[in-house]
mmCIF file with all atom_site columns, C-alpha atoms in Angstrom:
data_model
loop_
_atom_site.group_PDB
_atom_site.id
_atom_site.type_symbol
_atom_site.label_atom_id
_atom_site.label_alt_id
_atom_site.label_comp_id
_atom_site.label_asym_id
_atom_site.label_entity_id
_atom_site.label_seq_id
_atom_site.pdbx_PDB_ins_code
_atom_site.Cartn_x
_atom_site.Cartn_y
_atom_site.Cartn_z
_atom_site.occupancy
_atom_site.B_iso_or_equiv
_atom_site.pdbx_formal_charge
_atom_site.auth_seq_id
_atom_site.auth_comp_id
_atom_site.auth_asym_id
_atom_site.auth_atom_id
_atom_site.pdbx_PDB_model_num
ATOM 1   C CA . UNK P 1 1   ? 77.343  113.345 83.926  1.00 75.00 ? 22  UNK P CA 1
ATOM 2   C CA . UNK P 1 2   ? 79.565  110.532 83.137  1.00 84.00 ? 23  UNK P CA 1
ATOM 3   C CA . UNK P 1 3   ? 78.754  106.847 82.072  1.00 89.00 ? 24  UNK P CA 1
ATOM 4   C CA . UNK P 1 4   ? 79.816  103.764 83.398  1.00 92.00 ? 25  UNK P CA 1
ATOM 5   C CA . UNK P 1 5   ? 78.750  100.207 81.774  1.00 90.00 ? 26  UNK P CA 1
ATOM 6   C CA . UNK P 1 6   ? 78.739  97.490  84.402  1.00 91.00 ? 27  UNK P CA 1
ATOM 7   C CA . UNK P 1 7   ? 79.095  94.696  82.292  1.00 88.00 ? 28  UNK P CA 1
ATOM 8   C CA . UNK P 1 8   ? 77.554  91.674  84.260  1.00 85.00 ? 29  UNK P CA 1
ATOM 9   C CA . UNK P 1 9   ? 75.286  88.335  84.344  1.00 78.00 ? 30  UNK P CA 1
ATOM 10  C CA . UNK P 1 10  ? 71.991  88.131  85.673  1.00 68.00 ? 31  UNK P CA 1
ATOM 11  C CA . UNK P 1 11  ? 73.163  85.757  88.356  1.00 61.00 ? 32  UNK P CA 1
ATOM 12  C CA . UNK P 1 12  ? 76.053  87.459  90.120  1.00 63.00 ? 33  UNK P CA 1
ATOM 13  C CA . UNK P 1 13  ? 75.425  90.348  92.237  1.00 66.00 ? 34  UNK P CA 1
ATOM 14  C CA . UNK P 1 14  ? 77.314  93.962  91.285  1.00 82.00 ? 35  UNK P CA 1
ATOM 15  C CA . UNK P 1 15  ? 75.009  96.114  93.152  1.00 84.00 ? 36  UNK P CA 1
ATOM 16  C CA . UNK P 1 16  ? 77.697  97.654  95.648  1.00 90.00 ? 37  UNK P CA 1
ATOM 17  C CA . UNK P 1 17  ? 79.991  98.627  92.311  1.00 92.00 ? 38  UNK P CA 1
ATOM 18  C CA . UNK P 1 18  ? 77.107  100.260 91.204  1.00 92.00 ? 39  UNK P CA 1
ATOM 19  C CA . UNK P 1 19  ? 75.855  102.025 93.876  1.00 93.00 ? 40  UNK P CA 1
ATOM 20  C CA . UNK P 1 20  ? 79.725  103.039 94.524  1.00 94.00 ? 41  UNK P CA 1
ATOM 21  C CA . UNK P 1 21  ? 79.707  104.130 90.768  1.00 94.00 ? 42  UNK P CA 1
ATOM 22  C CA . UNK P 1 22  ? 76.726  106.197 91.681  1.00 94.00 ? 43  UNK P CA 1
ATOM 23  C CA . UNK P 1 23  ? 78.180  107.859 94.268  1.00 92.00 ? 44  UNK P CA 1
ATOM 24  C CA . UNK P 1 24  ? 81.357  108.762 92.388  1.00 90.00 ? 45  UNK P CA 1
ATOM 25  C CA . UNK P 1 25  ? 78.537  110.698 90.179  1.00 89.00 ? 46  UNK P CA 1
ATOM 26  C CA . UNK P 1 26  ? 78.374  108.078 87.508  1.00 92.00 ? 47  UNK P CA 1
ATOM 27  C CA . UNK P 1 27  ? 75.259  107.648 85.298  1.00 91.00 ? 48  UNK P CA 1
ATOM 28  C CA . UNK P 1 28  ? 75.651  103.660 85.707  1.00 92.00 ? 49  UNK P CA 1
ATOM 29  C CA . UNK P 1 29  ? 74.077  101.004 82.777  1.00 89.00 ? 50  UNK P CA 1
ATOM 30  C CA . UNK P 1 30  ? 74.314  97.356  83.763  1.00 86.00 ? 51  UNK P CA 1
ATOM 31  C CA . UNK P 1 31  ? 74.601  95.367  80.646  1.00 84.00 ? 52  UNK P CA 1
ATOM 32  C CA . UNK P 1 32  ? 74.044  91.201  80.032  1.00 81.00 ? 53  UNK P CA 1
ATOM 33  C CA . UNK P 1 33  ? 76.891  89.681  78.427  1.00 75.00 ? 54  UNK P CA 1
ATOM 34  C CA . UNK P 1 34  ? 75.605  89.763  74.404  1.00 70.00 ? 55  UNK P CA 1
ATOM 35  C CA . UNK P 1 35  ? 73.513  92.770  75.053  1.00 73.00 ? 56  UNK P CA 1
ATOM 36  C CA . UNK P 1 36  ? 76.384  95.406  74.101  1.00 71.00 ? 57  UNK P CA 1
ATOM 37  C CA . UNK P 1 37  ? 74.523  98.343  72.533  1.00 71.00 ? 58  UNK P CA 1
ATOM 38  C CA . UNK P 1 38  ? 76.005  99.921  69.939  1.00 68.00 ? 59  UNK P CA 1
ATOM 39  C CA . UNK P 1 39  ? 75.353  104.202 70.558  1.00 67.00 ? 60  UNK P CA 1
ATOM 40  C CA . UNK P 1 40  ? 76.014  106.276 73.743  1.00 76.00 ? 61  UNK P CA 1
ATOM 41  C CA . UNK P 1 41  ? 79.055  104.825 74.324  1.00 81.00 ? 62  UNK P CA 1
ATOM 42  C CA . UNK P 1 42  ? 80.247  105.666 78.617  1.00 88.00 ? 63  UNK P CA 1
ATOM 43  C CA . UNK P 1 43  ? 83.758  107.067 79.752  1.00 88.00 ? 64  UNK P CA 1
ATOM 44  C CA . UNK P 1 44  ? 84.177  103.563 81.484  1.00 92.00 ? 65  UNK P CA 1
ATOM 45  C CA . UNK P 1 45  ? 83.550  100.338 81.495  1.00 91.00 ? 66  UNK P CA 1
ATOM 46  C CA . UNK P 1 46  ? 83.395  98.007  84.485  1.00 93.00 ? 67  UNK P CA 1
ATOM 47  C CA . UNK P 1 47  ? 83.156  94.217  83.693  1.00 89.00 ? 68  UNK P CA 1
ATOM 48  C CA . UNK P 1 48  ? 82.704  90.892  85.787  1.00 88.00 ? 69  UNK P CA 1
ATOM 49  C CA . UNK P 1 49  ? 85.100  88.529  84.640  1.00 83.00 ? 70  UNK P CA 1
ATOM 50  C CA . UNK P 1 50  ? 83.169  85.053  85.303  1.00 74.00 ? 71  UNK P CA 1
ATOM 51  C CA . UNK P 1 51  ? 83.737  82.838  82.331  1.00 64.00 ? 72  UNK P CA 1
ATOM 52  C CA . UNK P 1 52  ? 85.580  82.899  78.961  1.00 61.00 ? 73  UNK P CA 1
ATOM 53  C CA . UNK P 1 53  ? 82.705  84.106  77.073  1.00 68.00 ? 74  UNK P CA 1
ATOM 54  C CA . UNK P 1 54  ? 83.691  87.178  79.251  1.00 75.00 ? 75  UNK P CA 1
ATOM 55  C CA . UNK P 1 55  ? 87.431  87.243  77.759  1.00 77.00 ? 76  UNK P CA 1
ATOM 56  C CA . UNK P 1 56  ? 85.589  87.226  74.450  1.00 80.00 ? 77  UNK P CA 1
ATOM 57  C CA . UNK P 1 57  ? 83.571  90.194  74.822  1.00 82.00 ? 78  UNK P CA 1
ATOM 58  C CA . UNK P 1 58  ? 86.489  92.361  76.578  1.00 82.00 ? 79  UNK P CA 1
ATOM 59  C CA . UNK P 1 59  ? 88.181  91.267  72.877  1.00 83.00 ? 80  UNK P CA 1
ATOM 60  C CA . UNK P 1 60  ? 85.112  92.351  71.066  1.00 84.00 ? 81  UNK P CA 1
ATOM 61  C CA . UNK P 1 61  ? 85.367  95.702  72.826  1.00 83.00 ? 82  UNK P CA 1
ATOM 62  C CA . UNK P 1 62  ? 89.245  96.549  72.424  1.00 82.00 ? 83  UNK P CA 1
ATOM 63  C CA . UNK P 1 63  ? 88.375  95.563  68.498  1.00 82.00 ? 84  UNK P CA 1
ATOM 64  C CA . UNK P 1 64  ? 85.302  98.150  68.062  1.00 80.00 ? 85  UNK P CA 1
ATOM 65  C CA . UNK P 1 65  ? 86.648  102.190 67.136  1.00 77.00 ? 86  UNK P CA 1
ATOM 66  C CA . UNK P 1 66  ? 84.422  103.490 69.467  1.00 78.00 ? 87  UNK P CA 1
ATOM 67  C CA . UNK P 1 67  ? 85.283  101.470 73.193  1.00 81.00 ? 88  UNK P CA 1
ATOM 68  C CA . UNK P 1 68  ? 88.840  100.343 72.272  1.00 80.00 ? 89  UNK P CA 1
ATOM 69  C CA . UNK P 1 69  ? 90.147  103.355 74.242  1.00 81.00 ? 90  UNK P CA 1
ATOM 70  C CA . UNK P 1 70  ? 88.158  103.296 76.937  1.00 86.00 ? 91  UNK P CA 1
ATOM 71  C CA . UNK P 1 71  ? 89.305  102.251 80.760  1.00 89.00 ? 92  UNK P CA 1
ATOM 72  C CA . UNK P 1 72  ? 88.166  98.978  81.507  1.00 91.00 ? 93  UNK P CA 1
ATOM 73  C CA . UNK P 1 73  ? 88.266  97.584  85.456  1.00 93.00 ? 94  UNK P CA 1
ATOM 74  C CA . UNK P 1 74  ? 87.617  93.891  85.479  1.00 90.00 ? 95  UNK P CA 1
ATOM 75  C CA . UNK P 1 75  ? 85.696  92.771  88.555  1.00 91.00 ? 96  UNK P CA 1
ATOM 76  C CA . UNK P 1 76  ? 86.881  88.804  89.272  1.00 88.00 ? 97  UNK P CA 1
ATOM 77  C CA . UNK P 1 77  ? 85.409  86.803  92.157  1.00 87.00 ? 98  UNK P CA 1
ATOM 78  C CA . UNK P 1 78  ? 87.627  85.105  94.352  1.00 83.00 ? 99  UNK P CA 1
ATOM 79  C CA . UNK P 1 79  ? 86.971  81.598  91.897  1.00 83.00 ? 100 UNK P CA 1
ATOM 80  C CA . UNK P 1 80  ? 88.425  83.094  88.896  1.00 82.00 ? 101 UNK P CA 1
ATOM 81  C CA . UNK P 1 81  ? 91.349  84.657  90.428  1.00 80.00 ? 102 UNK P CA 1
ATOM 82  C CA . UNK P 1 82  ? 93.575  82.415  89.482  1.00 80.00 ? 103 UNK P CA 1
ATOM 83  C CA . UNK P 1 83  ? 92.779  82.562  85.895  1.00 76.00 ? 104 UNK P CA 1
ATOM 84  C CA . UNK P 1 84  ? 93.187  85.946  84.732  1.00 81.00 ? 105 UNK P CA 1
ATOM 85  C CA . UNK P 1 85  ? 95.341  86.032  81.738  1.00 79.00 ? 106 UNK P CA 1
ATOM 86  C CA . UNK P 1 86  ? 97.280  89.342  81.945  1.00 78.00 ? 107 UNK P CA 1
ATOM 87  C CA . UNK P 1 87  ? 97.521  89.624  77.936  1.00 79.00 ? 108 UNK P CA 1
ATOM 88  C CA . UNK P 1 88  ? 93.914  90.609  78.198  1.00 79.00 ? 109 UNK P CA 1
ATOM 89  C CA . UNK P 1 89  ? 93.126  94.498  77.267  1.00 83.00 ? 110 UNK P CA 1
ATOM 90  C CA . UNK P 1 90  ? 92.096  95.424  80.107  1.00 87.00 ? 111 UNK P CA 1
ATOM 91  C CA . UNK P 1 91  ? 93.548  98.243  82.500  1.00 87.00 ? 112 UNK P CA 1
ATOM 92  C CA . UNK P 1 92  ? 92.928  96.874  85.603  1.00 89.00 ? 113 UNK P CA 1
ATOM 93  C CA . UNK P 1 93  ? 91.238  94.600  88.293  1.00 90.00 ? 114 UNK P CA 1
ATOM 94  C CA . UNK P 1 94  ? 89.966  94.082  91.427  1.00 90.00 ? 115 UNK P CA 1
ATOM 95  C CA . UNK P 1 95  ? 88.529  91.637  93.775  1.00 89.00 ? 116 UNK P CA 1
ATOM 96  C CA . UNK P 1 96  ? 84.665  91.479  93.309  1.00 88.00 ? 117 UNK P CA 1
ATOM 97  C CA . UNK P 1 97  ? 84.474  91.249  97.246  1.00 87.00 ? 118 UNK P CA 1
ATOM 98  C CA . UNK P 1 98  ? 86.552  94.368  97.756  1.00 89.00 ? 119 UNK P CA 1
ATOM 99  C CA . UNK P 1 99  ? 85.906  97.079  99.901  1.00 91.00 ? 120 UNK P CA 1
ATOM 100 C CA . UNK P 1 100 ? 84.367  100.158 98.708  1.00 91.00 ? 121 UNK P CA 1
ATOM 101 C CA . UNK P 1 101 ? 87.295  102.236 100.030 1.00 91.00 ? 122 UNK P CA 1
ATOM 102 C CA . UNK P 1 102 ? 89.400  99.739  98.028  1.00 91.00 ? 123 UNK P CA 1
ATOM 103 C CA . UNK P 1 103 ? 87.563  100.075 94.757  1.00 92.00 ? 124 UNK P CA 1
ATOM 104 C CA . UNK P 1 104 ? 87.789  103.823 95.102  1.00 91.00 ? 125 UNK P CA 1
ATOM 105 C CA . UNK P 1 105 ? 91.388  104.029 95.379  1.00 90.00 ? 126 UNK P CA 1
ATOM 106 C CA . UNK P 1 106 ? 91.954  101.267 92.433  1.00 89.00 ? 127 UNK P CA 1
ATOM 107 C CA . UNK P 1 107 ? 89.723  102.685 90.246  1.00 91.00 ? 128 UNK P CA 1
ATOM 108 C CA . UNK P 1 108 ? 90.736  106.383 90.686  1.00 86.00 ? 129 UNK P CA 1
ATOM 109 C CA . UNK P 1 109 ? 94.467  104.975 90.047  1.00 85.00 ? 130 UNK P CA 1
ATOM 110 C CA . UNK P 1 110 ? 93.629  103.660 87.259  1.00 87.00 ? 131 UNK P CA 1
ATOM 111 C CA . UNK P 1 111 ? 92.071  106.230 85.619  1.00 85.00 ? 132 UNK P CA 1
ATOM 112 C CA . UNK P 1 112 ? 94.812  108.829 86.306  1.00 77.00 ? 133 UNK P CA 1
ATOM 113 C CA . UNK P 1 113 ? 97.020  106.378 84.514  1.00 77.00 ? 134 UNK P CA 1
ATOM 114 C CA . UNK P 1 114 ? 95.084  105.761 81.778  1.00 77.00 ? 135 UNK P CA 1
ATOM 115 C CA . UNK P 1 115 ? 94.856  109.327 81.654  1.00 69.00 ? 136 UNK P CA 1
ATOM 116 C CA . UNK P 1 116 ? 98.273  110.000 81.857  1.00 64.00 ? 137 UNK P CA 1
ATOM 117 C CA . UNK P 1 117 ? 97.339  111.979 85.176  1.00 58.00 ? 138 UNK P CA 1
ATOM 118 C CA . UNK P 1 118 ? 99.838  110.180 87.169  1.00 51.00 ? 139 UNK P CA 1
ATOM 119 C CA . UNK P 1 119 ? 102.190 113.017 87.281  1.00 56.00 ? 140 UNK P CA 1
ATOM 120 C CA . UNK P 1 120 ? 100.713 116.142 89.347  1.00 56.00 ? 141 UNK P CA 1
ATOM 121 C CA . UNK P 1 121 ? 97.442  116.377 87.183  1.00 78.00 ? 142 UNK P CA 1
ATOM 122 C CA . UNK P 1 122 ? 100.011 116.671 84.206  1.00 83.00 ? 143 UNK P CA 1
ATOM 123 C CA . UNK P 1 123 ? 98.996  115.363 80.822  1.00 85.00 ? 144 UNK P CA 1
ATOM 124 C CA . UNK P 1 124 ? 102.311 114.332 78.839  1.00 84.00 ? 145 UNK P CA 1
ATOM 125 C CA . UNK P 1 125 ? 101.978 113.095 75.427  1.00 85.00 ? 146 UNK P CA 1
ATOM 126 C CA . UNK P 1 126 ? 104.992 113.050 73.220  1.00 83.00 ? 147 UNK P CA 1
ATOM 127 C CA . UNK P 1 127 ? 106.415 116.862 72.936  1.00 87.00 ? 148 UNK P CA 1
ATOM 128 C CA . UNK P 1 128 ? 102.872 118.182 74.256  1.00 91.00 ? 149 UNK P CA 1
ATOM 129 C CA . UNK P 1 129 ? 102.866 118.597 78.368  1.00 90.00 ? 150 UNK P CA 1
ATOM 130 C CA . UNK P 1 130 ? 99.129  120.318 79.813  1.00 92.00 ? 151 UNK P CA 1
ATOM 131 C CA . UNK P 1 131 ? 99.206  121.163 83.118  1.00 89.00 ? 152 UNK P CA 1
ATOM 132 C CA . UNK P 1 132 ? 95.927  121.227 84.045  1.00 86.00 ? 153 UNK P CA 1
ATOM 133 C CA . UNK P 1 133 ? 96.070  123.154 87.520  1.00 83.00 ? 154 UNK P CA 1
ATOM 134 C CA . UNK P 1 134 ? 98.245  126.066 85.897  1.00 87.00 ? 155 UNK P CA 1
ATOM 135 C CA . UNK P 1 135 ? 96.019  125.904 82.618  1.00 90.00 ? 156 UNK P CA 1
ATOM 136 C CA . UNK P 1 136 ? 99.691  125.969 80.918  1.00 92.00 ? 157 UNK P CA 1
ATOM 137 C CA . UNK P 1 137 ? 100.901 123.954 77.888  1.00 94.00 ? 158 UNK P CA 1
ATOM 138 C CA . UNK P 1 138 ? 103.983 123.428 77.080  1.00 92.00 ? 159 UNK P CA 1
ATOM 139 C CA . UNK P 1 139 ? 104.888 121.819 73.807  1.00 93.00 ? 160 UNK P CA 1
ATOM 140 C CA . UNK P 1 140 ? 108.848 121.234 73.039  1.00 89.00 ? 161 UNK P CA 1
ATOM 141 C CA . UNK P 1 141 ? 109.357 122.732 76.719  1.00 87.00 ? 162 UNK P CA 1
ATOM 142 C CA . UNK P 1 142 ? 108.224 126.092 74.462  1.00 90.00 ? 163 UNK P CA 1
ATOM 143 C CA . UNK P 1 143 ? 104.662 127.439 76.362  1.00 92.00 ? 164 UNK P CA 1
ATOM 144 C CA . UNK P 1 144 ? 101.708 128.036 73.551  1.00 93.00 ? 165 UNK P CA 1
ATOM 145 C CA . UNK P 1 145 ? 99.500  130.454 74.364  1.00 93.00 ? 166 UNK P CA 1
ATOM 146 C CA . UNK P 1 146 ? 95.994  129.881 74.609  1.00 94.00 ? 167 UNK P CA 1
ATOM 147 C CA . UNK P 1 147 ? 93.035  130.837 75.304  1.00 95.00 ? 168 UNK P CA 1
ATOM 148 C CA . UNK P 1 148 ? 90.474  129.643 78.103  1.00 94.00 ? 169 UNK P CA 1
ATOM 149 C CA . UNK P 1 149 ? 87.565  127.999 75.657  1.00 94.00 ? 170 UNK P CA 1
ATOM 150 C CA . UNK P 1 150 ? 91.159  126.613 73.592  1.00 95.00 ? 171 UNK P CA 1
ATOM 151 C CA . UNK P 1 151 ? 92.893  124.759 76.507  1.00 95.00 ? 172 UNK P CA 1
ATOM 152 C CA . UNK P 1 152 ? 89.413  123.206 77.577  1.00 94.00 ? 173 UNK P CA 1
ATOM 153 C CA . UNK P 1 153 ? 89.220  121.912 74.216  1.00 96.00 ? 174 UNK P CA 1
ATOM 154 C CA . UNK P 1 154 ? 92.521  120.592 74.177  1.00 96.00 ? 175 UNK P CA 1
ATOM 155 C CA . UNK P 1 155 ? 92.339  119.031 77.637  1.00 92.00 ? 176 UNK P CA 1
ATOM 156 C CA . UNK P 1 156 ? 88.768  117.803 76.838  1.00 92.00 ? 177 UNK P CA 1
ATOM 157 C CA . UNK P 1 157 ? 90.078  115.811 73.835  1.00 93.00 ? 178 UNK P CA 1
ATOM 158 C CA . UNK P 1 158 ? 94.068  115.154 75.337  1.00 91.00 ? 179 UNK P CA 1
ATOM 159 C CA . UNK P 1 159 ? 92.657  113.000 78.249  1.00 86.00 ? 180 UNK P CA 1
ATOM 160 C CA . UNK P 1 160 ? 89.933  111.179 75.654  1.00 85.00 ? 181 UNK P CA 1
ATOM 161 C CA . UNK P 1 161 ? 92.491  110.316 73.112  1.00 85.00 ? 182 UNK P CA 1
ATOM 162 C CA . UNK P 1 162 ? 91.387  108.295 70.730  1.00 84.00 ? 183 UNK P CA 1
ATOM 163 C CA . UNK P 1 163 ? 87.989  108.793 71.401  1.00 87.00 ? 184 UNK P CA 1
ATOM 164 C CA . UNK P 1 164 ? 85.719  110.215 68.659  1.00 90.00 ? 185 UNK P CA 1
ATOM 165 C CA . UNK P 1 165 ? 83.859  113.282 69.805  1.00 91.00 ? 186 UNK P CA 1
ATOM 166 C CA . UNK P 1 166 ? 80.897  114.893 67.545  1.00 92.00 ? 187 UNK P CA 1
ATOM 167 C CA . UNK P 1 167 ? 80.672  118.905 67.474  1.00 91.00 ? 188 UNK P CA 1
ATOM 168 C CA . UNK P 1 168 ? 77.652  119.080 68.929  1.00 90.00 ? 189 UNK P CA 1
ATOM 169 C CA . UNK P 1 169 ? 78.913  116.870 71.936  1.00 89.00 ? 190 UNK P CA 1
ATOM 170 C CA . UNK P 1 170 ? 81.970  119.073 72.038  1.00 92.00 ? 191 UNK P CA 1
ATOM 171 C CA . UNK P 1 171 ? 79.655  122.337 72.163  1.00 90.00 ? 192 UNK P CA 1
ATOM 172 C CA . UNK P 1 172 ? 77.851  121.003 74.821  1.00 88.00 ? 193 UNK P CA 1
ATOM 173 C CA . UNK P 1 173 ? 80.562  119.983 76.402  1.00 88.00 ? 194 UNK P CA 1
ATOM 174 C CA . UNK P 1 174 ? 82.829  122.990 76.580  1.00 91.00 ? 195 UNK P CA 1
ATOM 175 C CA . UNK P 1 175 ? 80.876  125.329 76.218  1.00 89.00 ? 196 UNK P CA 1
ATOM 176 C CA . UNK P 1 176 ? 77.222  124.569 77.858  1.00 82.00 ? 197 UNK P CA 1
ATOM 177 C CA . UNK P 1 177 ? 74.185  123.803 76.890  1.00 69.00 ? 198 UNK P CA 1
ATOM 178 C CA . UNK P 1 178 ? 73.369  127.251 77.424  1.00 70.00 ? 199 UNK P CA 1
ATOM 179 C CA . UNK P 1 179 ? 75.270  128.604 74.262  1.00 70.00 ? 200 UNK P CA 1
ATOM 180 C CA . UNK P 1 180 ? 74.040  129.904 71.704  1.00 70.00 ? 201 UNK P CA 1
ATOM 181 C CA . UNK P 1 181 ? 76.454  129.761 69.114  1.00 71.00 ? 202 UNK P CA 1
ATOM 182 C CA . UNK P 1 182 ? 76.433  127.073 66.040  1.00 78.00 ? 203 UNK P CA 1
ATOM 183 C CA . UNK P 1 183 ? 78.836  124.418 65.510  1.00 84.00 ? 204 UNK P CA 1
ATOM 184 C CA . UNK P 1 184 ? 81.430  126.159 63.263  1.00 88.00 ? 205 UNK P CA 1
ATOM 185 C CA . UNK P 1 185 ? 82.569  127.676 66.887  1.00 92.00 ? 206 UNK P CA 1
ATOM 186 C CA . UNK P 1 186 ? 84.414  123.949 67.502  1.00 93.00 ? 207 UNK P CA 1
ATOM 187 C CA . UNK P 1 187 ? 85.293  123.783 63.527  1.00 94.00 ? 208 UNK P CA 1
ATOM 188 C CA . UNK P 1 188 ? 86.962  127.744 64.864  1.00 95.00 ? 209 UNK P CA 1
ATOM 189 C CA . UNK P 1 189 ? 88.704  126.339 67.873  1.00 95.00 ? 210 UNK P CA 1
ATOM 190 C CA . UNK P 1 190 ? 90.010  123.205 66.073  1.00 96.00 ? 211 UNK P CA 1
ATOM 191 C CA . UNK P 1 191 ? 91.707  125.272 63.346  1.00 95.00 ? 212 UNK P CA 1
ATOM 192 C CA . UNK P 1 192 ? 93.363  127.671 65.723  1.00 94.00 ? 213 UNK P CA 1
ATOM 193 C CA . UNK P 1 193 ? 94.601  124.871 68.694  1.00 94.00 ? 214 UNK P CA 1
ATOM 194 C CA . UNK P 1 194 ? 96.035  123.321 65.420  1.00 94.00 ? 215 UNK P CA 1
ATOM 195 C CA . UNK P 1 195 ? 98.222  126.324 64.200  1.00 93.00 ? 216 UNK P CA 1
ATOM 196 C CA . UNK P 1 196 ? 99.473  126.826 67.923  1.00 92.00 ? 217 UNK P CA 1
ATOM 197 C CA . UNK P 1 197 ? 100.350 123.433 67.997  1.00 92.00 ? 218 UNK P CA 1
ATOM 198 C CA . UNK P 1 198 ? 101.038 121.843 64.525  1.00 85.00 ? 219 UNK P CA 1
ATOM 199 C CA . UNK P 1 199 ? 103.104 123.970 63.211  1.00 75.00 ? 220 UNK P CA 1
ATOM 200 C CA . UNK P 1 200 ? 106.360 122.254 63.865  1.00 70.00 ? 221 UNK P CA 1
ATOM 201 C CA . UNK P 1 201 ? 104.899 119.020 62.405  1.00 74.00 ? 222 UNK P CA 1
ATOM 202 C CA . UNK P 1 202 ? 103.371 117.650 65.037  1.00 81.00 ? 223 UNK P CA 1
ATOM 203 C CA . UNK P 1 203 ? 100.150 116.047 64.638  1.00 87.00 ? 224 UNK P CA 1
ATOM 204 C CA . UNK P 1 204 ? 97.780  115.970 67.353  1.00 92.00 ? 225 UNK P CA 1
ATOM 205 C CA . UNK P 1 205 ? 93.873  116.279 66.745  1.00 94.00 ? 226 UNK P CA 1
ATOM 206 C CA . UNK P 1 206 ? 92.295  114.456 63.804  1.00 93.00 ? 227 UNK P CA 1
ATOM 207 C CA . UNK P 1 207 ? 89.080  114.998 61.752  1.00 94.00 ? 228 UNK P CA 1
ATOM 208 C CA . UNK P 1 208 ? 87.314  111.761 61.638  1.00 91.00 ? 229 UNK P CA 1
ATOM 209 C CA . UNK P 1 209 ? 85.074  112.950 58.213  1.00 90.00 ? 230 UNK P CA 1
ATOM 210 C CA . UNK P 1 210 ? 81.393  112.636 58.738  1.00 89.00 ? 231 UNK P CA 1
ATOM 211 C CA . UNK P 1 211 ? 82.170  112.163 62.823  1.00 90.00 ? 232 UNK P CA 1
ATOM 212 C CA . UNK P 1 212 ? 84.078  114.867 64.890  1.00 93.00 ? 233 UNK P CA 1
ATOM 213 C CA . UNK P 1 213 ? 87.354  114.913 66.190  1.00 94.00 ? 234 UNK P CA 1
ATOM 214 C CA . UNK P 1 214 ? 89.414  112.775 68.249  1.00 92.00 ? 235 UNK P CA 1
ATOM 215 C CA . UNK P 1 215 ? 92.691  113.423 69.835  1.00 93.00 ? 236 UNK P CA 1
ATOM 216 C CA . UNK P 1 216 ? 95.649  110.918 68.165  1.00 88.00 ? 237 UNK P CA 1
ATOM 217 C CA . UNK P 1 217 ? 95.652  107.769 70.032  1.00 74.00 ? 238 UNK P CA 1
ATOM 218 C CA . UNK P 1 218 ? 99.380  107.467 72.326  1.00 60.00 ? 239 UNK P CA 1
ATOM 219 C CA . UNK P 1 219 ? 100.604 104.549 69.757  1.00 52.00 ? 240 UNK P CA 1
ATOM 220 C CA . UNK P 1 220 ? 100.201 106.443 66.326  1.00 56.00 ? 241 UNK P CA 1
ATOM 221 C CA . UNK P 1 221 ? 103.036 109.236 67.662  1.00 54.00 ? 242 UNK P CA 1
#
């Protein structure tokens, strides 16, 4: 299941975004302003913008390896409309007192984009094009061949770039917690999705030593 933060104060109500987080089968955490942990890190972060110690912490969070990739919706009350300051990092907002219909369609837009899901469930990234539907990729308009476990791998990491993933989250992940097999299977699947793809000089999935892998985030190609 996937992890939203609701980043929040104890005074301001955000139980409709969580209970619409819920229901878009989130695992929702509602965190205090200063109360960040620092492990389990969530897929997305929601966070009430109510005062500049809030601008602070959204700062705090584009700065750290492990959120600064992350899709962040900023939830403003009608007040502090006025003074959002769009050089923040964040990827979107919306009006605290929005509908849940309207923080559906806002957040689901947003997450395509930041995705790069805009396009037809298409993932484009430099030279590399996944198409998700037709389980094809395409890299300099040639198609790679791959297998099944190979392209969930890729589109696993592709739409969590820059995002650090151990191999025992990626074994769980793609394959189940069901499997059997040890962890050199992802060390396997990482060295061949590399020679299908890399061999032209492109550089796609790192090894972050001591870690896992990530995909390369958009603005190091």
């Amino acid at each position: 299941m996937k992890t939203a933060w609701l980043i929040t104060k104890t005074d301001t109500p955000c139980k409709p975004i969580a209970d619409w987080l819920r229901k878009k089968n989130y695992r929702v955490q509602t965190l205090i302003f200063g109360e960040i942990p620092d492990t389990h890190y969530p897929d997305l972060i929601c966070m009430l913008l109510s005062s500049q110690g809030a601008n602070q912490v959204l700062k705090e969070l584009r700065e750290d390896e492990h959120t600064s990739m992350l899709p962040v919706l900023l939830l403003v009350p009608t007040k502090y409309l006025p003074e959002i300051d769009p050089s923040l990092p964040f990827d979107d907002f919306i009006h605290l007192e929005c509908s849940r219909d309207e923080f559906n369609a806002r957040l689901t837009l947003m997450l395509k984009k930041h995705h790069g899901l805009l396009n037809e469930n298409v993932v484009k990234i430099g030279a590399l094009e996944i198409k998700l539907d037709e389980y094809e990729v395409l890299l300099h308009d040639q198609i790679v061949a791959l297998t099944i476990k190979e392209f969930e791998l890729l589109k696993f990491l592709a739409t969590h770039r820059g995002r650090v993933f151990s191999r025992a989250m990626l074994l769980e992940t793609i394959w189940g917690m069901d499997y059997y097999g040890g962890m050199r299977t992802v060390d396997v699947h990482i060295r061949r999705l590399r020679s299908k793809l890399e061999h032209l000089g492109d550089v796609f999935i790192e090894t972050v030593r001591g870690a896992g892998y990530r995909f390369i985030k958009s603005d190091d190609m």
